[in-house]
XYZ file of C-alpha atoms in Angstrom:
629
model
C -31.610 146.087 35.372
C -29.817 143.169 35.616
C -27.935 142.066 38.566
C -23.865 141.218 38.910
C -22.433 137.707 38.727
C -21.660 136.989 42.588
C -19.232 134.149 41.426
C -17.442 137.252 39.553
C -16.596 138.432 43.177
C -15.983 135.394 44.582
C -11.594 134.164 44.203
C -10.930 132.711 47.599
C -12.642 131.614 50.409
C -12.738 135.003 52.312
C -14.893 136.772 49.871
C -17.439 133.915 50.847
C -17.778 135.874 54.183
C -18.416 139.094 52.606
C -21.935 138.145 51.220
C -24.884 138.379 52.414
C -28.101 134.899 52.661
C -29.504 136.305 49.345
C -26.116 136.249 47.168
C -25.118 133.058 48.652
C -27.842 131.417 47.277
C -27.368 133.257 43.914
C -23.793 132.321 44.227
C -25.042 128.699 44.596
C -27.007 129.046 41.537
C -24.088 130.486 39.442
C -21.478 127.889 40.150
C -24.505 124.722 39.420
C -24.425 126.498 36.094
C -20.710 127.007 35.955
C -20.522 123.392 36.338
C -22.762 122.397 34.152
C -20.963 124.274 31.576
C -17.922 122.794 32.152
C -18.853 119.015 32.725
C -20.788 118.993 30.078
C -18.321 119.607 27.738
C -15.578 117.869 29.429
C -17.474 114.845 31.503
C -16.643 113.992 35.334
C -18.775 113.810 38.250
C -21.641 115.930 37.934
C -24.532 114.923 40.421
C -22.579 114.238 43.495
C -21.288 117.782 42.920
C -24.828 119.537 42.105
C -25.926 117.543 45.704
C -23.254 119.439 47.477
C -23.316 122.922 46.457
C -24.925 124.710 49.543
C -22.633 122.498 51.683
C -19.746 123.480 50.441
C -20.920 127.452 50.566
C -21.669 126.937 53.872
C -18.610 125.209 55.687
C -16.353 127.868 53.381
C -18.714 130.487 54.897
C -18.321 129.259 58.428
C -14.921 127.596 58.431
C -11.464 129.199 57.397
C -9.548 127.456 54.976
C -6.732 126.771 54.527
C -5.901 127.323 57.698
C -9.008 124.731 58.606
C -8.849 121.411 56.775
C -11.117 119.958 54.481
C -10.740 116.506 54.016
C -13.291 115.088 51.515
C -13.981 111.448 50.563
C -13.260 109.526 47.628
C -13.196 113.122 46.415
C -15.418 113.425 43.143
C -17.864 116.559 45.358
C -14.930 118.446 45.210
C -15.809 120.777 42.486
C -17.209 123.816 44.361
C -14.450 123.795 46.349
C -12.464 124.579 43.811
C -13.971 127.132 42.393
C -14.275 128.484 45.517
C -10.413 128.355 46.567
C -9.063 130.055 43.666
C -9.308 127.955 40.583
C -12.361 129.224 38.921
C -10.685 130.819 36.175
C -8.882 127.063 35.288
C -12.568 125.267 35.622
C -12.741 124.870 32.498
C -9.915 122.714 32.411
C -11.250 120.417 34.588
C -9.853 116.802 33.652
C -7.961 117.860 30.837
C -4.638 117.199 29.782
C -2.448 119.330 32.202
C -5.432 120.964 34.033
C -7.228 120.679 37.230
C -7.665 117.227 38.563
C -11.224 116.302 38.931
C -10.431 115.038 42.846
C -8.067 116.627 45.341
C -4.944 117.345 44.817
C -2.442 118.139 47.530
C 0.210 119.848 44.320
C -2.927 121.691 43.868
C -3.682 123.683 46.282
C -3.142 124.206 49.681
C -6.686 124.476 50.220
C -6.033 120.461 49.512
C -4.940 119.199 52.141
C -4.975 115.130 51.405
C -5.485 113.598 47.956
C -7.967 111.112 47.487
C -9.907 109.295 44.445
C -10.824 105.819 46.172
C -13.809 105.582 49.114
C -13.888 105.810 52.643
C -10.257 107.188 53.711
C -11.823 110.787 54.905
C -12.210 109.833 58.505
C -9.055 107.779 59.219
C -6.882 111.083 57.180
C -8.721 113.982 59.075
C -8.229 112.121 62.409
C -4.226 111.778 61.340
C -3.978 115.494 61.170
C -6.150 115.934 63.783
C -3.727 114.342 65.907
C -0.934 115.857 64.230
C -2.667 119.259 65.410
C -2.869 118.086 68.899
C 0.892 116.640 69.514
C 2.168 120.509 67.535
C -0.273 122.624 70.149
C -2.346 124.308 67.364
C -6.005 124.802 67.704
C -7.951 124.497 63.978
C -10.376 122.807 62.490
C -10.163 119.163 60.938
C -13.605 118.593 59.068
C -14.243 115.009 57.097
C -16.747 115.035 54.635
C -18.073 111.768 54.050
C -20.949 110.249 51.816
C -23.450 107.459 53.257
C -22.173 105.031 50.430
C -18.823 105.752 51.345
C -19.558 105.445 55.108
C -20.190 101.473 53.601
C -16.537 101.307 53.481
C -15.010 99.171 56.412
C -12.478 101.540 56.704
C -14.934 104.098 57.933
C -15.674 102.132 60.790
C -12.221 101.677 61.819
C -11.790 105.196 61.916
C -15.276 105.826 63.709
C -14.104 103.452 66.384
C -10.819 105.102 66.879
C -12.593 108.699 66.763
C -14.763 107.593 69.334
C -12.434 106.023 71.398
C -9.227 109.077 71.661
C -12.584 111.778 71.761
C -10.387 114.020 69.753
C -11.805 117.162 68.468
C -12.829 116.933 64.745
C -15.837 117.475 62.668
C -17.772 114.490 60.683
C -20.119 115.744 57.751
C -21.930 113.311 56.869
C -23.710 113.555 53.294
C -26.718 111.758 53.195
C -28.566 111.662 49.794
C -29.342 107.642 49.719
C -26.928 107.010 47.000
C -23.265 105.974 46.294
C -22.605 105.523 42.787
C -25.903 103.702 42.679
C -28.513 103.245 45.204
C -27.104 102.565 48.144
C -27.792 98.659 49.962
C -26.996 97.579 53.303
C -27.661 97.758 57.314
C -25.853 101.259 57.053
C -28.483 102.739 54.789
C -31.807 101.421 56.434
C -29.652 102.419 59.556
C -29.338 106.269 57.799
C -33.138 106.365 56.530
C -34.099 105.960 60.209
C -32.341 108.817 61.542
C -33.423 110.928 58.314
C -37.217 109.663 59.382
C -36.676 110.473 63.347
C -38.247 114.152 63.337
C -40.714 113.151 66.300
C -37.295 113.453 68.602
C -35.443 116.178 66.880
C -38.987 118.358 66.798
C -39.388 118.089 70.365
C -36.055 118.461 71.565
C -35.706 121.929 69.354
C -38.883 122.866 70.721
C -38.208 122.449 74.225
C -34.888 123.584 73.963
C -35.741 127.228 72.919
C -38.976 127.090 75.907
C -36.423 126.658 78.285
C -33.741 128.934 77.271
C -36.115 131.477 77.738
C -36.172 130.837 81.309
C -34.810 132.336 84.364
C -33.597 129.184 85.352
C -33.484 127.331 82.099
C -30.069 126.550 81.519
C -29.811 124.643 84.812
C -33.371 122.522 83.917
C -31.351 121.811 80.068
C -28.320 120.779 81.714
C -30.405 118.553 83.938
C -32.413 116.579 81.179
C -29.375 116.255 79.241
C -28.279 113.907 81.610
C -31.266 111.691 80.838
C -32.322 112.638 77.985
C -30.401 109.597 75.717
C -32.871 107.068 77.757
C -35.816 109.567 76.697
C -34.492 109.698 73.105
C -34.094 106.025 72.838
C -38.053 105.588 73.033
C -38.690 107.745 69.893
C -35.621 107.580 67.686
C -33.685 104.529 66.561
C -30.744 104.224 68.765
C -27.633 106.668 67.677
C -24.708 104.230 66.569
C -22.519 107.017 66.480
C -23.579 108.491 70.321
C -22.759 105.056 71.302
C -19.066 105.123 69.787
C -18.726 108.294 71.379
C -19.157 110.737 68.572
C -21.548 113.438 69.710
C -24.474 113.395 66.862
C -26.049 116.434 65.100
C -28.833 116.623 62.754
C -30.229 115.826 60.617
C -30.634 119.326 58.567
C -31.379 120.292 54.818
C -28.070 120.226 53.169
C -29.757 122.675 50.969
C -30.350 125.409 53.514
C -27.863 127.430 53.770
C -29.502 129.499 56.642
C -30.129 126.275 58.690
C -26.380 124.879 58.070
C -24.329 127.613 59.347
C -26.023 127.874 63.111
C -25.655 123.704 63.005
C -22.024 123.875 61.673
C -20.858 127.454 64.129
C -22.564 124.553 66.856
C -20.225 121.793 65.633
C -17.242 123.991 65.664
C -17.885 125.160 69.421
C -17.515 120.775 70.241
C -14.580 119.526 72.770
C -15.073 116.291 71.260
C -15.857 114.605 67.901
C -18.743 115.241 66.343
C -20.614 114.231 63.407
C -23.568 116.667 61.497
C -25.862 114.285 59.445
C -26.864 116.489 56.559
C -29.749 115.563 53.958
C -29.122 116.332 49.963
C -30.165 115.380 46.783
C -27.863 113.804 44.623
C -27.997 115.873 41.046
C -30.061 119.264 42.541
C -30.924 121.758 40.104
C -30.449 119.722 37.345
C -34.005 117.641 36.256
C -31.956 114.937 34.501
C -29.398 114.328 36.985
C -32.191 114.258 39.570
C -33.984 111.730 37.698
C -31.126 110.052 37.021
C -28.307 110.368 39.713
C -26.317 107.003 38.541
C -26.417 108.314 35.001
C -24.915 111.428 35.745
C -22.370 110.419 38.838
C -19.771 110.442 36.413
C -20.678 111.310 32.811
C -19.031 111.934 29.451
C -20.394 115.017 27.496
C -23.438 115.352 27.429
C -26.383 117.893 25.947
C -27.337 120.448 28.702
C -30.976 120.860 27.431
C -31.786 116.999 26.657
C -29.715 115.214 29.332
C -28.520 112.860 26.490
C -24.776 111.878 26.254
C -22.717 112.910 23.289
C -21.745 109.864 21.424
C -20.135 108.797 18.447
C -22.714 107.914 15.928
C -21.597 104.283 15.163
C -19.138 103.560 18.268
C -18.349 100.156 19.166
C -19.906 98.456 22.325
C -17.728 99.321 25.215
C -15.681 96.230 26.730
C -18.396 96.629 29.402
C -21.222 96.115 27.784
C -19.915 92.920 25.987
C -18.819 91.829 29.318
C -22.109 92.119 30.949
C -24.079 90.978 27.650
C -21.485 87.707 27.661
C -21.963 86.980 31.588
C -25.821 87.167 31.126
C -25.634 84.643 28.373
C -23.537 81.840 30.178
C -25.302 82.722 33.015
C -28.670 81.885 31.383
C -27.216 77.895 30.710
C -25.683 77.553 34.093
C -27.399 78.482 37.510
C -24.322 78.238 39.706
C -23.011 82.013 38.213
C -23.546 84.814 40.399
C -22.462 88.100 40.443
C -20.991 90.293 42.398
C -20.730 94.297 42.197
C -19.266 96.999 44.957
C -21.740 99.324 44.650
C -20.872 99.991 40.913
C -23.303 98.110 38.936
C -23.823 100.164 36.200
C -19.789 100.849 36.049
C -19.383 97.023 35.901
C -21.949 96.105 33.504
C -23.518 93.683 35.798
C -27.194 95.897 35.771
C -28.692 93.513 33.287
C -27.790 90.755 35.099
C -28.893 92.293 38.276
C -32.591 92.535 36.471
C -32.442 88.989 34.579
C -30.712 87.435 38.226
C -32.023 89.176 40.846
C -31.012 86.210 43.623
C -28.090 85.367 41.514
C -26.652 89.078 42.157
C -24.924 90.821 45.165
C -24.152 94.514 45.355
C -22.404 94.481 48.978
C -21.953 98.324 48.799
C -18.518 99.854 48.469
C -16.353 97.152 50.192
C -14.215 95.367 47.606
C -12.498 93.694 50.676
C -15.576 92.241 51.781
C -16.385 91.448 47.584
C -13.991 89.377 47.604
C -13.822 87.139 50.844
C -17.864 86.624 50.215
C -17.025 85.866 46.676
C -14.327 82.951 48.114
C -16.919 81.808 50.429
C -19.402 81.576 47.777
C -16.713 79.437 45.682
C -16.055 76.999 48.832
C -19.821 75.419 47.929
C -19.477 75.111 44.155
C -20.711 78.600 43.214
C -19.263 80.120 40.075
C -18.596 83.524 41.660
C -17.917 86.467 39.583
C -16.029 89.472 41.409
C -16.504 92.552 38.854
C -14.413 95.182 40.366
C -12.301 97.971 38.258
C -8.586 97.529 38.551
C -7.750 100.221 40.638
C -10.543 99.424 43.371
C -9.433 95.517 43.391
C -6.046 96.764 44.737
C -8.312 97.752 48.056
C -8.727 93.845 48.539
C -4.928 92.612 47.379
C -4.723 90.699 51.129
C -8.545 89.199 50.512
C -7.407 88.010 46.613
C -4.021 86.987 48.283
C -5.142 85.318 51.607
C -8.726 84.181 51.072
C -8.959 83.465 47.358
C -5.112 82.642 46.545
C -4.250 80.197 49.254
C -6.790 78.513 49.392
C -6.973 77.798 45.693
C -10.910 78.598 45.080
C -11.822 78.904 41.561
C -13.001 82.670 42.192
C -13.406 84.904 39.275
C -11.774 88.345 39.523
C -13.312 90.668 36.128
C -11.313 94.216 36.528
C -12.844 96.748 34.093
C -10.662 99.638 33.572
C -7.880 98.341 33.068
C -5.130 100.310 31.772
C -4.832 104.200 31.493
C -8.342 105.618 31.741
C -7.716 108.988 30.917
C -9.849 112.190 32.596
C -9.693 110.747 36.301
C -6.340 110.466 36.093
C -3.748 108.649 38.104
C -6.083 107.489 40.997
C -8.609 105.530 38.793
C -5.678 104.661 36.250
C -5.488 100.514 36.467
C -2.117 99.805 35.949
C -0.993 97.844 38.466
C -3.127 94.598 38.082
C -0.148 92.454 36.214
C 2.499 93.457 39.044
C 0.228 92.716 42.268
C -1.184 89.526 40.806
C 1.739 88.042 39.086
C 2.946 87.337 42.584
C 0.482 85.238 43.479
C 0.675 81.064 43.842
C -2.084 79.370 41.829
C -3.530 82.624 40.133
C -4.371 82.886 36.162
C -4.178 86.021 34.308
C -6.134 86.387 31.143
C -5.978 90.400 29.065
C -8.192 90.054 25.821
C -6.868 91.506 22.423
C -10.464 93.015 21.362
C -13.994 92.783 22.578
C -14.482 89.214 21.055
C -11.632 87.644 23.044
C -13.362 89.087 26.256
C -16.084 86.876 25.693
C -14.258 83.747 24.993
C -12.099 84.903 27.975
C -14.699 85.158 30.309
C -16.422 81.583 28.866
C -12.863 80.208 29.963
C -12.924 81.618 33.133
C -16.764 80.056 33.616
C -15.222 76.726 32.864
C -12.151 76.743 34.650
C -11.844 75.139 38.018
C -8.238 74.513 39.409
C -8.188 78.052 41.447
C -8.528 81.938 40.756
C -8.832 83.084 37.394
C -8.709 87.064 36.528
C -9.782 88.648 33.675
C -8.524 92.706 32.857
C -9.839 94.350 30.134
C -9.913 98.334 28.677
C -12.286 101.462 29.684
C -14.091 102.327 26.683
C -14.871 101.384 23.067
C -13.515 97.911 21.656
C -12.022 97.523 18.743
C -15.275 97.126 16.161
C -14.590 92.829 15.853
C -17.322 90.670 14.726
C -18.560 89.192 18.246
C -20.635 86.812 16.701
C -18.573 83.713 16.852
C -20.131 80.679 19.258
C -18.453 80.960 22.796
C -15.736 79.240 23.382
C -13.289 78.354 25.609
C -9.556 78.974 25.379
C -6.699 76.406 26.353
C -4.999 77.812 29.339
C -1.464 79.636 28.984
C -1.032 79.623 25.353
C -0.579 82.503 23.432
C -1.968 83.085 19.240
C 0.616 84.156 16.905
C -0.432 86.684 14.868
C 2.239 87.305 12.823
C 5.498 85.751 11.808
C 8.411 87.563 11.780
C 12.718 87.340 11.601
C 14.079 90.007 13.126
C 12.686 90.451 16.181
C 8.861 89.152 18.335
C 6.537 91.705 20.114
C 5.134 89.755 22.824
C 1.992 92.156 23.658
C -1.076 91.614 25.704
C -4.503 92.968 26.473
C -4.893 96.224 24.694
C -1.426 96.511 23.404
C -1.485 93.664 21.087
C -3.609 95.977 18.471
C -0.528 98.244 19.263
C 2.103 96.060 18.545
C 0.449 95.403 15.108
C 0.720 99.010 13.750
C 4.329 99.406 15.240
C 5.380 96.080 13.117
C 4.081 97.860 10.116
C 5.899 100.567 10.821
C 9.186 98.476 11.356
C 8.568 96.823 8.237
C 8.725 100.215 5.958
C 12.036 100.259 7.615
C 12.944 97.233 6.484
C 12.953 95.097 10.126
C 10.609 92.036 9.848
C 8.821 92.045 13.202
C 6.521 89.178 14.483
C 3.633 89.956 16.823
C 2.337 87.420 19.416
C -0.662 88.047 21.237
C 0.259 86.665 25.073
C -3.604 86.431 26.089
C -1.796 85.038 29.563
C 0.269 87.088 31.436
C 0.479 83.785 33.807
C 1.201 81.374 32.990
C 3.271 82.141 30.008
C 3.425 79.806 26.801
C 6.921 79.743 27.294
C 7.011 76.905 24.724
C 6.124 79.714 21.844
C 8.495 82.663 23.969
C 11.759 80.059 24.273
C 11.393 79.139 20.221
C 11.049 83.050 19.223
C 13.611 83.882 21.438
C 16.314 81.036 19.538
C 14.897 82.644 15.907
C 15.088 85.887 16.727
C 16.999 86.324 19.685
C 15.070 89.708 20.002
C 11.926 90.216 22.283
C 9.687 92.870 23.004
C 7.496 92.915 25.693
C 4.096 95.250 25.504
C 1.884 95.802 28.376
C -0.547 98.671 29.322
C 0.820 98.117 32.921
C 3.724 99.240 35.294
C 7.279 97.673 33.749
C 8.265 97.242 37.231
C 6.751 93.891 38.152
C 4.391 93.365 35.274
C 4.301 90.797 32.210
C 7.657 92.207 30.358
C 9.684 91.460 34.060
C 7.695 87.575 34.398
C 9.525 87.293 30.555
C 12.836 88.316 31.206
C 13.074 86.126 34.477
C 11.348 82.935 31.848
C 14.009 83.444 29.876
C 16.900 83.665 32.337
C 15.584 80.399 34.175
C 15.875 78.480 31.110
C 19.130 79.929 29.715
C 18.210 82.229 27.167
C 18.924 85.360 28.533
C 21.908 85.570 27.678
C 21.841 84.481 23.864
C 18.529 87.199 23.844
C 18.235 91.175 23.578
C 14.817 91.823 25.742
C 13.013 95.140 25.619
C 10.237 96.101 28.215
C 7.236 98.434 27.133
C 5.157 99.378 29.445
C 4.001 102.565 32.338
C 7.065 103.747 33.502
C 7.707 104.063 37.695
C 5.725 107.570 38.153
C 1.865 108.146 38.607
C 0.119 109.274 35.172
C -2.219 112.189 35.744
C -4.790 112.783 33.847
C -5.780 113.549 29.810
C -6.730 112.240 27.501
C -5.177 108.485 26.831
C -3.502 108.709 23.600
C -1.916 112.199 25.008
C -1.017 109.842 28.197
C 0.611 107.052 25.610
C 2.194 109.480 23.473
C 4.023 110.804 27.056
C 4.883 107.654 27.926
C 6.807 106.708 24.393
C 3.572 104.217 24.086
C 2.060 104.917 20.361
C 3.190 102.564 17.701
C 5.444 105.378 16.145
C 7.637 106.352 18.782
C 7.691 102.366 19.686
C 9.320 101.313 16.543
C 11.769 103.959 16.873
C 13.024 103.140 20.050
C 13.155 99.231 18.901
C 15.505 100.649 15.562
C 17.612 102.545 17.790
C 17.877 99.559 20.159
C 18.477 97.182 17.509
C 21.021 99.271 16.139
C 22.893 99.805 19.735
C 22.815 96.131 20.075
C-alpha cells in the first residue's frame, strides 16, 4: 500500500507542526526530489539547497514565520523555504520569466522578510530588525542564516562585533559544510574545522550536564562550573571567537538531524542574548553527483537527473569564460609577473586552470571582493601584473577599493568582470549592468567591452601590456559569438574604436555585446531604406572622439548602444563629448541602453525584448525618431 505525499499536506509553515519525526524526514525526502525536478529542468542553485533541507524543516518546525524572521544570506538555500511558505505549486517556475525568484524576495512573500543575492549581509539585516523589534516593544524572533564562506565576508564581522557588543537578542545559524561556491580558504575555515573537530569538550560537557541534572542539588553544582567552565574549555577546544565577542556559542550538531536540531534550536530561542548554533551539512545531500561535485552543481544549468551531466548544446561556442581563462593562462605562461586573483569563485571566473598551471601565481582570498581588490593594488605597487577576476555585480562590493586604492593612486591593476550585462535566471541581483556608470567616473581608469570572444583575448593581451593605471575589461555570461579565435594575440591601441560599417544617414556607436546588435538593426534600417553605419566603441573611456566628432558632422545622427544603465553609462559620456566640443547642437543623439528600474529575471532575449533592446524594435524606434526629428 503505498503511502501519501507529506509535501501534498504541507502549504504553509503551520502544517510543518502538525507532523510527526517520521514524515518530516519523508517530507525532507520529497521536496530533495521536488527540487531536483525542478532545477534540473530550469538550472539554479542546487547543492547549497540539497545541504539545507533538514535545516530549513527544522527552524519552520520550531520557529513561527512570518511572524519570526528569516533572514538568509546571499540567499541561493532559499528553496525549501519556499516551498514551504506557500509557493510550492509555482516551483516549477523557479527562475523563469515572471516566476519565482531563485533568492528572496521581499514582493514575494511576507515570509521574505529582506532580499538578498550578494554574500554576507544576513547578520548586519537581522540585527537592523532586531533592533527595530526592540525600539517598537515586540518580542519575536530574528534568525540569520549564514554560510561559513559567506561568514568570509568582512561585513560579517562588522556585524558580529556590533552583535556582540549591544547583546541584543537574535539567533545566528551558522551553516557549516566547508564550502562557499568552491572550497572554502582562509583563517575562518581552519578556524571552523576546529570547532567541527572539538567533540572531546562538547562530549563531556553533554555528559556531565545530564549526571548532574539528575541531582538533588544539581542545578546549583551546573550553575557553579559555568562560572569556570570557559577556563576548563579553553584546555580542550580551540578558543570560541564568537564567546569572546560576546555571542553565546552552540554546537556543533548534524544539520541533518532533525531530532537533534529542534532541542538545540527550542535552546537558542529560550537566549536573552545573541547566540549563534554552528550546524554541520553537506553541501549537495541526497544527490551522489552534487555530493561529489558540490562546485559543479552550486549553481547549474539543466542537467540529466540520472547521469549528473549538464544539458548542452551539441556544438556551442566556448563561453567568454573559458576563452578568458584559456587566454590568461597563455600570456601568463610568457610572463611570470601575472597573477591571479579570484573571490572564492574560481570556477565562475575561469581562473581554475590557472589555479592548477599557477598554483603560487594564484589567490582565492575567499568571498571579499573589497579585500580582492586592495591586495590586488598592493600587488601592483611592486611590479606585479595583477589580475582581479570578479563578476560585475560583485565588483560593485569594492567601488571605494577600485576608487580609493586602485584609482588614485594610478596602479596598473587589472579589473576582468565576467557577467557583464543581463544574465538572465538570477535576475536583477546578479544582473551586471552598472559597470560603465560606476567606473566612467573614475580619474585615470580604462574601459575596454569586447565585440565577440576573439576581441576578449586581444583585450585582455592589451590590458597585460598596459601600464599607465587601471585597466577593466567587461565581457558577457554565456556563449560567444562562434569567431575564429585563432589569430596571434595582439594588442589593441588604446581608445580607438573599429568601424565596421559605413553609413549616411545615421552611426550606431555600440559596445561590448551590443555591437553584434547594432549590426542586425542596420540591416534592418537598410530594407527601409536608412543607410546606417555601425562603429564598434571597444572603449567606453576614453572615447575615440576623433572617429565620434567626424560621424557626428556626416551624419549628424548618433546612436548610442550599451548593455548597461542609460543613466551614467557610455551613451551619457557621448552626449557630454559632443556638447564639450560643440556638436551637440548641430547632432540628434539617441541613448540605448537598461532603462532606470531593476530587471528581474528570464530569460535574456525575453529581458531585451522588454526593454525595446532586440534589433527589431531598435530600428523602429530610430525610424520613428528620425522621422520626429
Amino acid at each position: 500500500m503505498s503511502r501519501d505525499r507529506i509535501l501534498d499536506r504541507v502549504n504553509s509553515p503551520l502544517d510543518l507542526k502538525m507532523l510527526s519525526l517520521e514524515e518530516m524526514n519523508r517530507l525532507a525526502a520529497e521536496i530533495r526530489q521536488l527540487m531536483l525536478d525542478v532545477v534540473s529542468k530550469n538550472g539554479g542553485h542546487l547543492a547549497p539547497n540539497l545541504g539545507v533541507v533538514e535545516l530549513t524543516i527544522a527552524l519552520h518546525r520550531v520557529f513561527d514565520s512570518p511572524r519570526d524572521k528569516f533572514v538568509f544570506d546571499v540567499g541561493h538555500q532559499a528553496y525549501i523555504h519556499k516551498i514551504i511558505t506557500g509557493r510550492k505549486d509555482r516551483f516549477p517556475t523557479l527562475r523563469q520569466y515572471k516566476g519565482l525568484s531563485g533568492f528572496p524576495k521581499r514582493q514575494e512573500s511576507e515570509h521574505d522578510v529582506f532580499g538578498v543575492g550578494h554574500s554576507s549581509t544576513s547578520i548586519s539585516a537581522a540585527d537592523g530588525i532586531a533592533a527595530a523589534r526592540d525600539l517598537l516593544g515586540d518580542d519575536y524572533h530574528v534568525v540569520a542564516i549564514i554560510g561559513d564562506g559567506a561568514m568570509t565576508g568582512g561585513m560579517s564581522f562588522e556585524a558580529l562585533n556590533h552583535v556582540g557588543d549591544t547583546k541584543r537578542r537574535l539567533i545566528i545559524i551558522l551553516n557549516d559544510n566547508e564550502m562557499s561556491i568552491s572550497k572554502n580558504v582562509g583563517a575562518m575555515s581552519q578556524y571552523l574545522y576546529q570547532l567541527r573537530t572539538g567533540e572531546t569538550y562538547n562530549r563531556l560537557k553533554h555528559n556531565l550536564e545530564n549526571w548532574l541534572s539528575g541531582l538533588e542539588h544539581g542545578d546549583d553544582v551546573l550553575e557553579a562550573i559555568d562560572r569556570v567552565k570557559t577556563g576548563v574549555k579553553y584546555l580542550v577546544n580551540p578558543e570560541s571567537m564568537f564567546e569572546h565577542l560576546g555571542i553565546k556559542y552552540f554546537g556543533p550538531v548534524d544539520g541533518h538531524n532533525i531530532e537533534a536540531l529542534i532541542p538545540m534550536l527550542t535552546a537558542a530561542k529560550k537566549e536573552d542574548g545573541p547566540v549563534l548554533l554552528h550546524v554541520i551539512t553537506k553541501k549537495g545531500k541526497g544527490y551522489a553527483p552534487a555530493e561529489e561535485s558540490p562546485n559543479k552543481f552550486h549553481g547549474t544549468g539543466p542537467f540529466d537527473i540520472a547521469t549528473g551531466k549538464k544539458i548542452t548544446k551539441p556544438g556551442a561556442p566556448p563561453s567568454y569564460t573559458d576563452v578568458f581563462g584559456k587566454t590568461l593562462v597563455e600570456l601568463a605562461e610568457k610572463d611570470k609577473r601575472i597573477v591571479a586573483i579570484t573571490a572564492a569563485m574560481p570556477d565562475g571566473t575561469g581562473v581554475t586552470g590557472f589555479a592548477q598551471r599557477f598554483p603560487d601565481r594564484f589567490f582565492d582570498v575567499g568571498i571579499a571582493e573589497q579585500h580582492a581588490v586592495t591586495f590586488a593594488a598592493g600587488l601592483a605597487t611592486q611590479g606585479i601584473k595583477a589580475v582581479a577576476a570578479i563578476y560585475s555585480t560583485f565588483m560593485q562590493r569594492a567601488y571605494d577599493q577600485v576608487l580609493h586604492d586602485v584609482c588614485m593612486q594610478k596602479l596598473p591593476v587589472k579589473l576582468c568582470m565576467d557577467r557583464a550585462g543581463l544574465v538572465g535566471d538570477d535576475g536583477y541581483t546578479h544582473h551586471g549592468v552598472f559597470d560603465y556608470a560606476y567606473l566612467l567616473p573614475m580619474p585615470h581608469m580604462v574601459i575596454m567591452a569586447p565585440k565577440d570572444e576573439n576581441e576578449l583575448r586581444h583585450m585582455l593581451a592589451t590590458a597585460m601590456e598596459y601600464d599607465d593605471g587601471p585597466i577593466s575589461l567587461r565581457y558577457p555570461r554565456g556563449s560567444g559569438l562562434g569567431v575564429d579565435c585563432s589569430e596571434a594575440l595582439h594588442t589593441l591601441p588604446i581608445g580607438r574604436a573599429e568601424r565596421i560599417r559605413t553609413g549616411t544617414d545615421v552611426s550606431l556607436w555600440a559596445i561590448g555585446s551590443m555591437v553584434s546588435e547594432a549590426e542586425k538593426t542596420a540591416e534592418l534600417l537598410q530594407e527601409k531604406g536608412v543607410y546606417a553605419g555601425v562603429v564598434n566603441m571597444r572603449f567606453a573611456k576614453p572615447l575615440d572622439t576623433e572617429m565620434l566628432f567626424q560621424d557626428a558632422r556626416d551624419t549628424h545622427c548618433i546612436v548610442t548602444m550599451e548593455e548597461g544603465v542609460v543613466i551614467g553609462g557610455v551613451g551619457e559620456a557621448v552626449v557630454q563629448a559632443l556638447n564639450n566640443h560643440g556638436l551637440l547642437d548641430k547632432t540628434l543623439v539617441l541613448n540605448f541602453g537598461i532603462p532606470d528600474e531593476f530587471i528581474s529575471q528570464g530569460d535574456r532575449k525575453l529581458l531585451l525584448r522588454d526593454i525595446g533592446l532586440t534589433p527589431e524594435l531598435m530600428a523602429d524606434r530610430i525610424l520613428d525618431w528620425m522621422k520626429k526629428a
